[in-house]
Short mmCIF file of C-alpha atoms in Angstrom, two decimals:
data_model
loop_
_atom_site.label_atom_id
_atom_site.label_comp_id
_atom_site.label_asym_id
_atom_site.label_seq_id
_atom_site.Cartn_x
_atom_site.Cartn_y
_atom_site.Cartn_z
CA MET A 1 114.98 187.84 110.78
CA THR A 2 113.41 189.50 107.72
CA PHE A 3 114.40 188.66 103.99
CA SER A 4 117.99 188.02 103.04
CA PHE A 5 118.22 189.14 99.48
CA ASP A 6 120.76 188.20 96.84
CA THR A 7 119.12 188.56 93.62
CA THR A 8 121.13 186.73 90.92
CA TYR A 9 118.69 187.29 88.14
CA LYS A 10 119.83 190.88 87.99
CA ASN A 11 123.21 189.61 86.72
CA LEU A 12 121.58 188.44 83.47
CA ASP A 13 121.14 190.76 80.46
CA PRO A 14 118.85 193.80 81.07
CA SER A 15 116.79 192.83 78.29
CA LEU A 16 115.21 189.88 80.43
CA TYR A 17 113.65 192.09 82.99
CA SER A 18 112.78 195.48 84.05
CA ARG A 19 113.39 197.33 87.35
CA VAL A 20 110.21 198.44 88.84
CA THR A 21 108.46 199.79 91.86
CA PRO A 22 105.40 198.52 93.69
CA LYS A 23 102.31 200.82 93.64
CA SER A 24 101.87 202.99 96.79
CA ILE A 25 99.58 201.61 99.18
CA ALA A 26 98.48 203.88 102.23
CA ASN A 27 97.35 201.15 104.68
CA PRO A 28 97.85 197.57 103.79
CA GLU A 29 96.46 194.84 106.06
CA ILE A 30 97.57 191.42 106.50
CA VAL A 31 94.55 189.15 105.95
CA VAL A 32 96.23 185.63 106.32
CA ARG A 33 99.86 184.85 106.88
CA ASN A 34 101.65 181.30 106.62
CA ASP A 35 103.53 181.22 109.69
CA GLY A 36 104.85 177.60 108.87
CA LEU A 37 106.33 178.94 105.67
CA CYS A 38 108.03 181.79 107.71
CA ALA A 39 109.74 179.15 109.69
CA ASP A 40 110.89 177.24 106.75
CA LEU A 41 112.39 180.48 105.20
CA GLY A 42 114.00 181.34 108.45
CA LEU A 43 111.75 184.38 108.93
CA ASP A 44 110.41 185.96 111.89
CA PRO A 45 106.59 186.63 111.69
CA ALA A 46 106.94 189.55 113.90
CA GLU A 47 109.33 191.37 111.64
CA LEU A 48 107.23 190.73 108.47
CA ASN A 49 104.76 193.61 108.84
CA ALA A 50 102.31 194.54 106.32
CA THR A 51 104.42 197.62 105.00
CA ILE A 52 107.55 195.16 104.13
CA LEU A 53 105.20 192.46 102.76
CA ALA A 54 103.30 194.97 100.43
CA GLY A 55 106.50 196.29 99.12
CA GLN A 56 106.40 199.69 100.71
CA ASP A 57 109.55 199.35 102.73
CA LEU A 58 112.09 197.88 100.07
CA LEU A 59 115.28 196.24 100.77
CA GLU A 60 116.46 196.40 97.26
CA GLU A 61 115.11 197.30 93.89
CA PRO A 62 112.41 194.78 92.64
CA ILE A 63 112.34 193.43 89.18
CA ALA A 64 109.48 192.33 86.65
CA GLN A 65 110.70 189.42 84.35
CA ALA A 66 109.93 189.34 80.59
CA TYR A 67 108.84 185.94 79.05
CA ALA A 68 106.75 184.85 76.06
CA GLY A 69 104.32 182.02 75.87
CA HIS A 70 101.94 180.13 73.81
CA GLN A 71 98.40 181.14 75.16
CA TYR A 72 95.75 178.59 73.88
CA GLY A 73 98.12 177.69 71.16
CA SER A 74 99.00 181.06 69.99
CA PHE A 75 102.56 182.66 70.58
CA THR A 76 102.62 185.84 72.51
CA VAL A 77 105.39 188.07 74.00
CA LEU A 78 104.41 188.82 77.55
CA GLY A 79 105.89 189.49 81.11
CA ASP A 80 105.07 190.12 84.71
CA GLY A 81 101.99 192.44 84.10
CA ARG A 82 101.03 192.54 87.74
CA ALA A 83 103.77 190.97 89.58
CA MET A 84 107.37 191.83 90.82
CA ILE A 85 110.10 189.95 92.25
CA LEU A 86 111.04 191.64 95.68
CA GLY A 87 114.46 189.58 95.65
CA GLU A 88 115.86 186.24 95.95
CA HIS A 89 115.99 185.14 99.49
CA VAL A 90 118.71 182.83 100.58
CA ARG A 91 118.35 180.51 103.45
CA ASP A 92 120.99 177.72 104.33
CA GLY A 93 122.08 177.79 100.66
CA ASP A 94 118.77 177.39 99.22
CA ARG A 95 117.36 180.47 97.10
CA TYR A 96 113.66 181.64 96.79
CA ASP A 97 112.03 184.16 94.60
CA ILE A 98 109.84 186.30 96.80
CA GLN A 99 107.27 187.82 94.50
CA LEU A 100 104.37 190.25 94.80
CA LYS A 101 101.30 189.50 93.04
CA GLY A 102 98.90 192.65 92.39
CA SER A 103 101.59 195.12 93.15
CA GLY A 104 100.82 197.30 90.18
CA ARG A 105 101.70 198.01 86.60
CA THR A 106 104.97 197.34 84.97
CA PRO A 107 106.40 197.84 81.58
CA TYR A 108 104.59 194.41 80.61
CA SER A 109 101.12 195.28 81.73
CA GLY A 110 99.75 196.30 78.32
CA ARG A 111 96.05 196.99 79.05
CA GLY A 112 96.13 195.64 82.44
CA ASP A 113 95.70 197.51 85.60
CA GLY A 114 98.30 195.52 87.69
CA ASN A 115 95.90 194.94 90.31
CA ALA A 116 94.25 191.91 92.00
CA THR A 117 91.18 191.08 93.93
CA VAL A 118 91.25 189.85 97.30
CA SER A 119 89.14 186.74 96.47
CA SER A 120 91.39 185.50 93.91
CA MET A 121 94.49 186.06 96.03
CA LEU A 122 92.85 184.05 99.05
CA ARG A 123 92.02 181.41 96.37
CA GLU A 124 95.60 180.98 95.22
CA TYR A 125 96.68 180.87 99.00
CA LEU A 126 94.31 178.17 99.65
CA TYR A 127 94.92 175.99 96.74
CA SER A 128 98.63 176.25 96.93
CA TYR A 129 98.65 175.66 100.69
CA ALA A 130 96.45 172.59 99.78
CA MET A 131 98.74 171.22 97.00
CA GLN A 132 101.83 171.61 99.32
CA ASN A 133 100.17 169.36 101.89
CA LEU A 134 99.12 166.86 99.32
CA HIS A 135 102.83 166.36 98.56
CA ILE A 136 102.84 168.13 95.17
CA LYS A 137 105.57 170.19 94.16
CA THR A 138 104.11 173.95 94.27
CA SER A 139 104.48 177.58 94.72
CA ARG A 140 103.65 178.81 98.16
CA SER A 141 101.91 181.76 99.48
CA LEU A 142 103.40 183.62 102.37
CA ALA A 143 100.66 186.08 102.94
CA VAL A 144 97.69 187.83 101.44
CA LEU A 145 97.38 191.62 102.12
CA GLU A 146 94.28 193.76 101.58
CA THR A 147 94.78 197.11 100.09
CA ASP A 148 92.62 200.30 100.26
CA GLU A 149 91.41 199.79 96.60
CA ALA A 150 88.26 198.82 95.12
CA ILE A 151 88.85 196.36 92.19
CA ARG A 152 86.26 195.59 89.59
CA ARG A 153 86.43 192.26 87.67
CA ARG A 154 83.22 190.38 87.73
CA ARG A 155 82.13 192.32 90.82
CA LYS A 156 83.72 195.12 92.60
CA GLU A 157 85.81 193.83 95.81
CA PRO A 158 88.90 195.09 97.87
CA GLY A 159 92.28 194.91 96.09
CA ALA A 160 94.93 192.54 97.31
CA ILE A 161 98.52 191.32 97.08
CA LEU A 162 99.85 187.90 97.38
CA VAL A 163 103.15 187.19 98.52
CA ARG A 164 104.31 184.07 96.55
CA VAL A 165 107.29 182.05 97.18
CA MET A 166 108.90 179.93 94.48
CA ASN A 167 112.37 178.36 93.74
CA SER A 168 112.31 180.65 90.71
CA HIS A 169 109.71 181.98 88.30
CA ILE A 170 111.62 180.83 85.28
CA ARG A 171 109.24 179.18 82.74
CA TYR A 172 109.37 177.46 79.49
CA GLY A 173 108.12 180.85 78.27
CA THR A 174 111.12 182.33 79.56
CA PHE A 175 113.16 180.24 77.08
CA GLN A 176 110.84 181.15 74.35
CA TYR A 177 111.36 184.90 75.13
CA VAL A 178 115.28 184.62 75.15
CA ALA A 179 115.23 182.37 71.83
CA SER A 180 113.11 184.99 70.09
CA ARG A 181 114.43 188.28 71.56
CA ALA A 182 117.84 187.78 72.90
CA ALA A 183 119.03 184.47 71.05
CA ASP A 184 122.75 185.53 71.77
CA GLU A 185 121.97 185.25 75.26
CA LEU A 186 120.48 181.70 75.30
CA GLN A 187 123.40 179.79 76.17
CA ARG A 188 124.44 182.07 79.17
CA PHE A 189 120.89 182.09 80.34
CA THR A 190 120.62 178.21 80.02
CA ASP A 191 123.56 177.93 82.16
CA TYR A 192 122.32 180.13 84.62
CA VAL A 193 119.28 177.91 84.98
CA ILE A 194 121.11 174.81 85.18
CA ASP A 195 123.25 176.13 87.90
CA ARG A 196 120.36 177.50 89.63
CA HIS A 197 118.10 174.47 89.32
CA TYR A 198 119.99 171.42 88.22
CA PRO A 199 123.52 171.98 89.57
CA GLN A 200 124.06 168.43 89.26
CA LEU A 201 124.32 168.63 85.51
CA THR A 202 127.05 171.40 85.38
CA ALA A 203 129.74 168.73 85.08
CA ALA A 204 127.76 166.52 82.59
CA ASP A 205 129.06 165.61 79.15
CA ARG A 206 125.79 166.61 77.64
CA PRO A 207 124.56 169.36 80.00
CA TYR A 208 121.98 170.86 77.69
CA LEU A 209 120.51 167.62 76.65
CA ASP A 210 120.50 166.42 80.14
CA PHE A 211 118.83 169.64 81.20
CA PHE A 212 115.94 169.14 78.71
CA ASP A 213 115.61 165.49 79.93
CA ALA A 214 115.54 166.68 83.74
CA VAL A 215 112.99 169.38 82.67
CA MET A 216 110.75 166.61 81.04
CA GLN A 217 111.01 164.25 83.98
CA SER A 218 110.07 166.93 86.61
CA SER A 219 107.18 168.10 84.49
CA ILE A 220 105.97 164.48 84.06
CA GLU A 221 106.07 164.16 87.82
CA MET A 222 104.12 167.07 88.24
CA VAL A 223 101.42 166.53 85.94
CA VAL A 224 100.91 162.84 87.11
CA ASP A 225 100.68 164.29 90.76
CA TRP A 226 97.90 166.60 89.34
CA LEU A 227 95.97 163.41 88.03
CA ARG A 228 96.65 161.57 91.34
CA VAL A 229 94.56 164.16 93.17
CA GLY A 230 92.10 165.21 90.36
CA PHE A 231 93.63 168.77 89.82
CA VAL A 232 92.88 170.63 86.80
CA HIS A 233 95.23 173.54 86.14
CA GLY A 234 93.00 175.19 83.62
CA VAL A 235 95.55 177.47 81.86
CA MET A 236 98.47 175.29 80.90
CA ASN A 237 100.19 177.83 78.57
CA THR A 238 103.96 177.58 78.20
CA ASP A 239 104.30 180.69 80.23
CA ASN A 240 102.60 178.80 83.19
CA MET A 241 104.94 175.79 83.05
CA SER A 242 107.72 176.14 85.73
CA ILE A 243 111.11 174.88 84.47
CA ASP A 244 111.61 173.39 87.88
CA GLY A 245 108.26 171.32 87.87
CA GLU A 246 106.46 173.59 90.52
CA THR A 247 103.01 174.14 90.03
CA PHE A 248 101.93 177.61 90.03
CA ASP A 249 99.45 180.47 88.78
CA TYR A 250 96.45 179.11 90.44
CA GLY A 251 93.83 181.08 88.36
CA PRO A 252 91.05 179.23 86.77
CA CYS A 253 92.10 175.90 88.53
CA ALA A 254 89.69 173.38 90.39
CA PHE A 255 89.37 170.04 91.40
CA ILE A 256 87.07 167.41 89.76
CA ASN A 257 84.49 165.76 92.01
CA TYR A 258 82.86 163.31 89.79
CA TYR A 259 85.30 161.50 87.41
CA ASP A 260 85.28 163.18 83.98
CA GLU A 261 88.30 163.39 81.90
CA ASP A 262 86.63 166.04 79.88
CA ALA A 263 86.11 168.32 83.01
CA VAL A 264 86.69 171.92 82.24
CA PHE A 265 86.10 174.77 84.69
CA SER A 266 87.64 178.02 83.08
CA SER A 267 85.58 180.51 81.54
CA ILE A 268 87.81 180.97 78.80
CA ASP A 269 88.68 177.28 77.70
CA LYS A 270 85.73 177.11 75.28
CA HIS A 271 87.12 173.96 73.59
CA GLY A 272 88.46 171.93 76.30
CA ARG A 273 92.24 172.48 75.43
CA TYR A 274 93.13 172.18 79.11
CA ALA A 275 90.48 169.48 80.20
CA PHE A 276 91.42 167.16 83.12
CA GLY A 277 92.13 164.52 80.69
CA ASN A 278 94.07 166.64 78.26
CA GLN A 279 96.76 167.68 80.69
CA ARG A 280 99.05 164.85 79.41
CA PRO A 281 98.83 165.70 75.69
CA ILE A 282 99.25 169.43 76.46
CA LEU A 283 102.21 168.61 78.52
CA ARG A 284 103.80 166.91 75.48
CA TRP A 285 102.85 169.79 73.16
CA ASN A 286 104.45 172.36 75.59
CA LEU A 287 107.58 170.27 75.71
CA GLU A 288 107.90 170.47 71.95
CA ARG A 289 107.65 174.14 72.23
CA LEU A 290 110.45 174.21 74.95
CA ALA A 291 112.62 172.10 72.43
CA GLU A 292 112.13 174.62 69.73
CA ALA A 293 113.30 177.29 72.00
CA LEU A 294 116.44 175.59 72.86
CA GLN A 295 117.20 174.90 69.10
CA PRO A 296 119.61 177.80 68.64
CA LEU A 297 121.65 176.01 71.15
CA CYS A 298 122.20 173.75 68.38
CA THR A 299 124.42 176.08 66.22
CA ARG A 300 126.46 176.91 69.38
CA THR A 301 127.21 173.93 70.97
CA ALA A 302 127.30 169.86 70.61
CA LEU A 303 123.54 169.55 71.11
CA THR A 304 121.59 168.60 68.04
CA TYR A 305 117.88 169.15 67.51
CA ASP A 306 117.60 165.33 66.59
CA GLU A 307 118.85 164.51 70.10
CA LEU A 308 115.93 166.70 71.63
CA GLU A 309 113.43 164.90 69.19
CA SER A 310 114.75 161.70 70.45
CA LYS A 311 113.91 162.56 74.13
CA LEU A 312 110.40 163.78 73.26
CA ASP A 313 109.98 160.26 71.53
CA GLU A 314 110.37 158.74 75.19
CA PHE A 315 107.68 160.99 76.54
CA ASP A 316 104.67 158.45 76.04
CA ASP A 317 106.34 155.59 77.70
CA ARG A 318 107.95 157.58 80.53
CA PHE A 319 104.56 159.21 81.40
CA ASP A 320 102.93 155.86 81.18
CA ALA A 321 105.52 154.48 83.76
CA GLN A 322 104.87 157.20 86.21
CA TYR A 323 101.18 157.27 85.72
CA TYR A 324 100.79 153.55 86.16
CA THR A 325 103.07 153.42 89.12
CA MET A 326 101.09 156.26 90.58
CA MET A 327 97.72 154.31 90.04
CA ARG A 328 99.03 151.09 91.49
CA LYS A 329 99.79 153.11 94.61
CA LYS A 330 96.21 154.55 94.73
CA LEU A 331 94.65 151.01 94.23
CA GLY A 332 97.14 149.43 96.74
CA ILE A 333 98.69 147.15 94.24
CA THR A 334 102.31 145.99 95.35
CA SER A 335 103.59 144.32 92.12
CA ASP A 336 104.81 145.93 89.08
CA ASP A 337 102.26 144.90 86.55
CA GLU A 338 98.42 144.79 86.68
CA GLU A 339 98.02 147.54 83.91
CA ALA A 340 95.02 145.88 82.52
CA LEU A 341 93.35 145.76 85.85
CA VAL A 342 94.14 149.59 86.28
CA ASP A 343 92.71 150.21 82.82
CA GLU A 344 89.46 148.29 83.79
CA PHE A 345 89.10 150.32 87.10
CA LEU A 346 89.61 153.55 84.79
CA GLU A 347 86.92 152.50 82.55
CA TRP A 348 84.58 152.02 85.47
CA LEU A 349 85.36 155.48 86.64
CA ARG A 350 84.55 156.91 83.00
CA LYS A 351 81.16 154.73 82.99
CA SER A 352 80.18 155.43 86.61
CA ASN A 353 80.97 159.06 86.83
CA ALA A 354 81.78 158.34 90.57
CA ASP A 355 83.31 160.60 92.98
CA TYR A 356 87.16 160.49 92.17
CA THR A 357 88.44 161.14 95.65
CA ASN A 358 85.83 158.99 97.54
CA THR A 359 86.00 155.96 95.35
CA PHE A 360 89.46 155.28 96.73
CA LEU A 361 88.30 155.64 100.30
CA GLU A 362 85.46 153.50 99.61
CA LEU A 363 87.69 150.79 98.18
CA GLU A 364 89.86 150.85 101.52
CA THR A 365 86.53 150.58 103.73
CA THR A 366 83.36 149.48 102.18
CA GLY A 367 80.41 151.18 103.17
CA THR A 368 82.19 154.70 104.06
CA PHE A 369 79.92 156.50 101.46
CA ASP A 370 76.36 156.50 100.53
CA ASP A 371 76.72 156.47 96.87
CA PRO A 372 74.92 154.19 94.33
CA ALA A 373 77.83 153.91 92.27
CA PHE A 374 79.21 151.94 95.22
CA ALA A 375 76.34 149.65 95.69
CA THR A 376 76.43 148.06 92.22
CA THR A 377 77.52 144.67 91.23
CA GLU A 378 80.19 146.09 88.85
CA PHE A 379 81.80 147.92 91.68
CA GLU A 380 81.56 144.83 94.01
CA GLN A 381 83.26 142.65 91.34
CA LEU A 382 86.10 145.15 90.61
CA ARG A 383 86.74 145.59 94.29
CA ASP A 384 87.15 141.79 94.68
CA LYS A 385 89.65 141.69 91.73
CA LEU A 386 91.52 144.38 93.17
CA ALA A 387 91.38 142.91 96.59
CA ALA A 388 93.31 139.74 95.17
CA VAL A 389 96.33 141.65 94.16
CA GLY A 390 96.36 145.04 95.80
CA LEU A 391 94.12 147.31 98.27
CA ASP A 392 97.32 147.46 100.39
CA GLU A 393 96.00 149.75 103.17
CA GLU A 394 99.63 151.47 103.62
CA LEU A 395 100.02 152.13 100.15
CA MET A 396 96.59 153.60 99.65
CA GLN A 397 96.79 155.86 102.47
CA GLU A 398 99.92 157.65 101.22
CA ALA A 399 98.43 158.13 97.76
CA ASN A 400 95.11 158.96 98.43
CA PRO A 401 93.81 162.13 100.21
CA ARG A 402 90.89 162.09 102.58
CA TYR A 403 90.16 165.48 101.74
CA ILE A 404 90.61 168.06 98.69
CA PRO A 405 89.73 171.69 98.35
CA ARG A 406 86.14 170.91 97.18
CA ASN A 407 85.17 173.76 94.74
CA TYR A 408 81.92 174.61 96.40
CA LEU A 409 83.53 174.71 99.87
CA VAL A 410 86.18 177.08 98.52
CA GLU A 411 83.51 179.39 96.92
CA GLN A 412 81.53 179.41 100.35
CA ALA A 413 84.87 180.39 102.16
CA LEU A 414 85.38 183.31 99.72
CA ASP A 415 81.98 184.53 99.62
CA GLU A 416 81.86 184.51 103.35
CA TYR A 417 84.87 186.67 103.65
CA LEU A 418 83.55 189.17 100.85
CA GLU A 419 80.06 189.33 102.54
CA THR A 420 81.08 189.52 106.27
CA GLY A 421 84.81 190.01 106.46
CA THR A 422 85.28 186.95 108.25
CA LEU A 423 87.63 183.92 107.51
CA SER A 424 86.06 181.13 109.73
CA THR A 425 85.00 178.76 106.86
CA PHE A 426 88.46 179.62 105.17
CA GLU A 427 90.30 178.69 108.30
CA ARG A 428 88.24 175.42 108.83
CA LEU A 429 89.45 174.44 105.40
CA LEU A 430 92.92 175.23 106.02
CA ASN A 431 92.63 173.11 108.97
CA VAL A 432 91.19 170.15 107.05
CA LEU A 433 94.09 170.54 104.61
CA GLU A 434 96.83 170.82 106.89
CA ASN A 435 97.09 167.02 106.64
CA PRO A 436 94.67 165.88 103.98
CA TYR A 437 95.71 162.08 104.37
CA ILE A 438 94.58 161.78 107.83
CA SER A 439 90.97 161.67 108.72
CA LYS A 440 89.57 164.21 111.08
CA ASP A 441 86.39 164.49 113.14
CA MET A 442 85.30 167.63 111.23
CA GLY A 443 82.01 166.16 110.01
CA SER A 444 81.18 164.66 106.51
CA GLN A 445 80.73 167.85 104.84
CA PHE A 446 84.60 168.37 103.81
CA GLN A 447 84.27 164.72 102.18
CA GLN A 448 80.90 165.16 100.48
CA PRO A 449 80.73 166.08 96.84
CA PRO A 450 78.39 168.94 95.74
CA PRO A 451 75.01 167.97 93.68
CA ARG A 452 75.90 166.88 90.39
CA GLU A 453 74.55 169.97 88.54
CA PHE A 454 77.24 172.20 90.44
CA ASP A 455 80.05 170.50 88.51
CA THR A 456 78.12 171.13 85.19
CA GLU A 457 77.53 174.83 86.04
CA TYR A 458 80.89 175.64 88.03
CA THR A 459 83.14 178.24 86.31
CA THR A 460 86.44 179.53 87.17
CA TYR A 461 88.04 182.76 86.14
CA CYS A 462 91.65 184.10 85.51
CA ASN A 463 90.70 187.46 87.38
CA THR A 464 93.47 189.38 85.57
#
């Protein structure tokens, strides 16, 4: 079976999207394909040839979505500048956007060329695969195809298309666009989003208030999961915030090795706006922008802006509750208190700058890692305190991955492909990350952090 499209977004006002055509590609080649995702979508990999996946054999007319967003705090009107939705694939009543990224220019491209590099698309494939298996809600990558183009970003390399799958690509920034450019459509659009993503709210007494509440909760759960595994998204603009709580747009993302709340890897984040430890306050800021975008509903419905602000006032308590629940699981604490001990542990992490992932594995089994931070009296005393109330093995093994996509290993895998055309390192990483909560006899390299100077020098790029 190939895609079964029923694209309901086309039923919305035409100002919210543009009908587009993918660029012509003579000889697309599949570099990597996610056959497990094919099975989840009810697709036959044998029928998904490169021509279909590259948008050269269309089942219906694709669309590029319009949206806006606050990029590093500044409001901008945007849209899919190098992406287009082939269609909404329906499987057993569930609906998925099938999007091509790097498929050519659209009416929203501006000065962009609409292209993507093979290294950046393989990077997104790897990170989204890891996040899925780390049990974090995320976009997924169906395939990466290499094109016959040479694309120059920091270096010249082959072009590529990523086939991305999401519940939808509706963002906070989509609401900002509708509110600023098509305000008369806002209620109809919000009803559409509720019906598509939060259908349990369609019969609610206060559907729009409950909708904002549900988006806030799903977003809190997403960011707390990022903090659980040490993920730095890198570009938390409002146009990169899914209304459904899906992590997506793996541009300048990375994972922390040594614990550092000020960790920033993106080349364009000069002031640390999206640093690891700043993702919580940025989420609150983004939700404030979403509330502002919903404000026109207040003149047309029973919703009031005071009610939205009251929901926002709950943010800190709700985030704290979610965060401390997560940290108690990481530390194997079975009770519902011990926040002071969690805070003491976090303070030790800040001072020691220990490897974040490996610290929890060392707490489970002493002597696993040869790290001076784990041989200190402070760590031994802290472990004794934790052992008195926690270190429950089952809880810890569910919350703490054995493996993450270590930044330096990801770069090695991408460099190998660019230099030799082989995916051996890339495939070994996929193998390790297939189940990152189970130790594998793969050698210690997949658990070892890089030299400390690597993290201080490591830089990621958007590659747009």
